[in-house]
Amino acid sequence: MTTLSLSSDLTIKHHFDNHRSMNSQLAITKLSALAQESRLEIFRLLVPCGTKGMSAGQIAETTKIQPNTLSFHLKELNAAGLINSQRQGRSIIYSIQIEGVRNLIGFLTEDCCEGRPELCTPTKDHCC
Protein backbone atom coordinates (compact mmCIF):
# COMPACT_ATOMS: atom_id res chain seq x y z
CA MET A 1 0.00 0.00 0.00
CA THR A 2 1.25 3.46 -0.90
CA THR A 3 0.20 6.50 1.11
CA LEU A 4 0.33 9.98 -0.39
CA SER A 5 0.10 12.97 1.94
CA LEU A 6 -1.60 15.96 0.35
CA SER A 7 -1.59 18.09 3.46
CA SER A 8 -1.11 17.65 7.15
CA ASP A 9 -4.78 16.65 7.61
CA LEU A 10 -5.55 14.88 4.30
CA THR A 11 -4.12 11.49 3.43
CA ILE A 12 -5.06 9.32 0.43
CA LYS A 13 -4.32 5.62 0.43
CA HIS A 14 -3.79 3.82 -2.87
CA HIS A 15 -4.14 0.06 -3.01
CA PHE A 16 -2.54 -1.71 -5.93
CA ASP A 17 -4.40 -5.00 -5.73
CA ASN A 18 -4.24 -7.36 -8.67
CA HIS A 19 -7.30 -9.24 -7.43
CA ARG A 20 -9.48 -6.30 -8.49
CA SER A 21 -8.95 -7.38 -12.09
CA MET A 22 -10.34 -10.84 -11.30
CA ASN A 23 -13.94 -11.32 -12.30
CA SER A 24 -16.45 -13.81 -10.96
CA GLN A 25 -16.02 -16.20 -13.89
CA LEU A 26 -12.25 -16.44 -13.35
CA ALA A 27 -12.78 -17.03 -9.63
CA ILE A 28 -15.30 -19.78 -10.45
CA THR A 29 -12.77 -21.42 -12.79
CA LYS A 30 -10.13 -21.44 -10.06
CA LEU A 31 -12.55 -22.68 -7.41
CA SER A 32 -13.89 -25.37 -9.75
CA ALA A 33 -10.37 -26.70 -10.24
CA LEU A 34 -10.07 -27.04 -6.47
CA ALA A 35 -13.53 -28.59 -6.08
CA GLN A 36 -12.25 -32.11 -6.66
CA GLU A 37 -10.65 -34.23 -3.96
CA SER A 38 -7.43 -35.21 -5.78
CA ARG A 39 -6.78 -31.70 -7.13
CA LEU A 40 -7.35 -30.19 -3.70
CA GLU A 41 -4.94 -32.74 -2.23
CA ILE A 42 -2.29 -31.87 -4.86
CA PHE A 43 -2.80 -28.14 -4.32
CA ARG A 44 -2.48 -28.46 -0.53
CA LEU A 45 0.64 -30.60 -0.99
CA LEU A 46 2.26 -27.93 -3.17
CA VAL A 47 1.37 -24.92 -0.99
CA PRO A 48 4.11 -25.44 1.64
CA CYS A 49 6.67 -26.05 -1.14
CA GLY A 50 6.16 -22.52 -2.50
CA THR A 51 8.13 -21.76 -5.64
CA LYS A 52 10.50 -24.69 -5.01
CA GLY A 53 7.75 -27.12 -6.01
CA MET A 54 7.81 -30.88 -6.43
CA SER A 55 8.36 -33.23 -9.34
CA ALA A 56 5.42 -35.10 -10.80
CA GLY A 57 7.02 -38.32 -9.50
CA GLN A 58 7.19 -36.96 -5.95
CA ILE A 59 3.57 -35.81 -6.15
CA ALA A 60 2.46 -39.24 -7.45
CA GLU A 61 4.42 -41.04 -4.74
CA THR A 62 3.03 -38.84 -1.95
CA THR A 63 -0.60 -38.80 -3.13
CA LYS A 64 -0.71 -42.37 -4.53
CA ILE A 65 -2.46 -41.01 -7.64
CA GLN A 66 -1.77 -42.98 -10.83
CA PRO A 67 0.50 -41.07 -13.28
CA ASN A 68 -2.08 -40.71 -16.09
CA THR A 69 -4.74 -39.48 -13.65
CA LEU A 70 -2.21 -37.19 -11.95
CA SER A 71 -1.27 -35.68 -15.30
CA PHE A 72 -4.93 -34.80 -15.93
CA HIS A 73 -5.33 -33.16 -12.51
CA LEU A 74 -2.07 -31.19 -12.85
CA LYS A 75 -3.21 -29.94 -16.25
CA GLU A 76 -6.51 -28.73 -14.75
CA LEU A 77 -4.78 -26.87 -11.91
CA ASN A 78 -2.32 -25.34 -14.38
CA ALA A 79 -5.10 -24.23 -16.75
CA ALA A 80 -6.88 -22.56 -13.81
CA GLY A 81 -3.74 -20.54 -13.04
CA LEU A 82 -3.18 -22.14 -9.63
CA ILE A 83 0.08 -23.97 -10.36
CA ASN A 84 3.07 -23.60 -12.70
CA SER A 85 5.09 -26.29 -14.42
CA GLN A 86 8.73 -26.07 -15.38
CA ARG A 87 10.96 -28.66 -16.97
CA GLN A 88 14.19 -29.37 -15.08
CA GLY A 89 16.20 -31.97 -16.94
CA ARG A 90 14.01 -35.03 -17.34
CA SER A 91 11.54 -33.95 -14.64
CA ILE A 92 8.67 -31.50 -14.63
CA ILE A 93 8.50 -29.48 -11.43
CA TYR A 94 5.09 -28.22 -10.31
CA SER A 95 4.76 -25.27 -7.95
CA ILE A 96 2.12 -22.89 -6.70
CA GLN A 97 1.34 -19.95 -8.99
CA ILE A 98 1.58 -17.42 -6.18
CA GLU A 99 -0.07 -14.51 -7.99
CA GLY A 100 -3.00 -16.67 -9.10
CA VAL A 101 -3.59 -17.90 -5.56
CA ARG A 102 -3.09 -14.44 -4.05
CA ASN A 103 -5.56 -12.92 -6.53
CA LEU A 104 -8.18 -15.56 -5.73
CA ILE A 105 -7.79 -15.08 -1.98
CA GLY A 106 -7.93 -11.30 -2.42
CA PHE A 107 -11.07 -11.59 -4.54
CA LEU A 108 -12.75 -13.84 -1.96
CA THR A 109 -11.86 -11.65 1.02
CA GLU A 110 -12.13 -8.24 -0.63
CA ASP A 111 -15.14 -7.16 1.41
CA CYS A 112 -14.42 -9.36 4.39
CA CYS A 113 -14.69 -8.47 8.05
CA GLU A 114 -16.54 -5.17 7.77
CA GLY A 115 -13.79 -3.51 5.74
CA ARG A 116 -11.02 -4.73 8.05
CA PRO A 117 -9.10 -7.23 5.87
CA GLU A 118 -6.42 -7.65 8.54
CA LEU A 119 -8.96 -9.76 10.45
CA CYS A 120 -8.95 -12.25 7.54
CA THR A 121 -5.17 -12.69 7.60
CA PRO A 122 -4.16 -16.18 8.76
CA THR A 123 -2.37 -16.26 12.07
CA LYS A 124 0.39 -18.60 13.17
CA ASP A 125 -2.30 -20.57 15.04
CA HIS A 126 -3.79 -21.54 11.66
CA CYS A 127 -0.55 -22.43 9.92
CA CYS A 128 1.53 -25.56 10.14
Short mmCIF file of C-alpha atoms in Angstrom, two decimals, residues 33-119:
data_model
loop_
_atom_site.label_atom_id
_atom_site.label_comp_id
_atom_site.label_asym_id
_atom_site.label_seq_id
_atom_site.Cartn_x
_atom_site.Cartn_y
_atom_site.Cartn_z
CA ALA A 33 -10.37 -26.70 -10.24
CA LEU A 34 -10.07 -27.04 -6.47
CA ALA A 35 -13.53 -28.59 -6.08
CA GLN A 36 -12.25 -32.11 -6.66
CA GLU A 37 -10.65 -34.23 -3.96
CA SER A 38 -7.43 -35.21 -5.78
CA ARG A 39 -6.78 -31.70 -7.13
CA LEU A 40 -7.35 -30.19 -3.70
CA GLU A 41 -4.94 -32.74 -2.23
CA ILE A 42 -2.29 -31.87 -4.86
CA PHE A 43 -2.80 -28.14 -4.32
CA ARG A 44 -2.48 -28.46 -0.53
CA LEU A 45 0.64 -30.60 -0.99
CA LEU A 46 2.26 -27.93 -3.17
CA VAL A 47 1.37 -24.92 -0.99
CA PRO A 48 4.11 -25.44 1.64
CA CYS A 49 6.67 -26.05 -1.14
CA GLY A 50 6.16 -22.52 -2.50
CA THR A 51 8.13 -21.76 -5.64
CA LYS A 52 10.50 -24.69 -5.01
CA GLY A 53 7.75 -27.12 -6.01
CA MET A 54 7.81 -30.88 -6.43
CA SER A 55 8.36 -33.23 -9.34
CA ALA A 56 5.42 -35.10 -10.80
CA GLY A 57 7.02 -38.32 -9.50
CA GLN A 58 7.19 -36.96 -5.95
CA ILE A 59 3.57 -35.81 -6.15
CA ALA A 60 2.46 -39.24 -7.45
CA GLU A 61 4.42 -41.04 -4.74
CA THR A 62 3.03 -38.84 -1.95
CA THR A 63 -0.60 -38.80 -3.13
CA LYS A 64 -0.71 -42.37 -4.53
CA ILE A 65 -2.46 -41.01 -7.64
CA GLN A 66 -1.77 -42.98 -10.83
CA PRO A 67 0.50 -41.07 -13.28
CA ASN A 68 -2.08 -40.71 -16.09
CA THR A 69 -4.74 -39.48 -13.65
CA LEU A 70 -2.21 -37.19 -11.95
CA SER A 71 -1.27 -35.68 -15.30
CA PHE A 72 -4.93 -34.80 -15.93
CA HIS A 73 -5.33 -33.16 -12.51
CA LEU A 74 -2.07 -31.19 -12.85
CA LYS A 75 -3.21 -29.94 -16.25
CA GLU A 76 -6.51 -28.73 -14.75
CA LEU A 77 -4.78 -26.87 -11.91
CA ASN A 78 -2.32 -25.34 -14.38
CA ALA A 79 -5.10 -24.23 -16.75
CA ALA A 80 -6.88 -22.56 -13.81
CA GLY A 81 -3.74 -20.54 -13.04
CA LEU A 82 -3.18 -22.14 -9.63
CA ILE A 83 0.08 -23.97 -10.36
CA ASN A 84 3.07 -23.60 -12.70
CA SER A 85 5.09 -26.29 -14.42
CA GLN A 86 8.73 -26.07 -15.38
CA ARG A 87 10.96 -28.66 -16.97
CA GLN A 88 14.19 -29.37 -15.08
CA GLY A 89 16.20 -31.97 -16.94
CA ARG A 90 14.01 -35.03 -17.34
CA SER A 91 11.54 -33.95 -14.64
CA ILE A 92 8.67 -31.50 -14.63
CA ILE A 93 8.50 -29.48 -11.43
CA TYR A 94 5.09 -28.22 -10.31
CA SER A 95 4.76 -25.27 -7.95
CA ILE A 96 2.12 -22.89 -6.70
CA GLN A 97 1.34 -19.95 -8.99
CA ILE A 98 1.58 -17.42 -6.18
CA GLU A 99 -0.07 -14.51 -7.99
CA GLY A 100 -3.00 -16.67 -9.10
CA VAL A 101 -3.59 -17.90 -5.56
CA ARG A 102 -3.09 -14.44 -4.05
CA ASN A 103 -5.56 -12.92 -6.53
CA LEU A 104 -8.18 -15.56 -5.73
CA ILE A 105 -7.79 -15.08 -1.98
CA GLY A 106 -7.93 -11.30 -2.42
CA PHE A 107 -11.07 -11.59 -4.54
CA LEU A 108 -12.75 -13.84 -1.96
CA THR A 109 -11.86 -11.65 1.02
CA GLU A 110 -12.13 -8.24 -0.63
CA ASP A 111 -15.14 -7.16 1.41
CA CYS A 112 -14.42 -9.36 4.39
CA CYS A 113 -14.69 -8.47 8.05
CA GLU A 114 -16.54 -5.17 7.77
CA GLY A 115 -13.79 -3.51 5.74
CA ARG A 116 -11.02 -4.73 8.05
CA PRO A 117 -9.10 -7.23 5.87
CA GLU A 118 -6.42 -7.65 8.54
CA LEU A 119 -8.96 -9.76 10.45
#
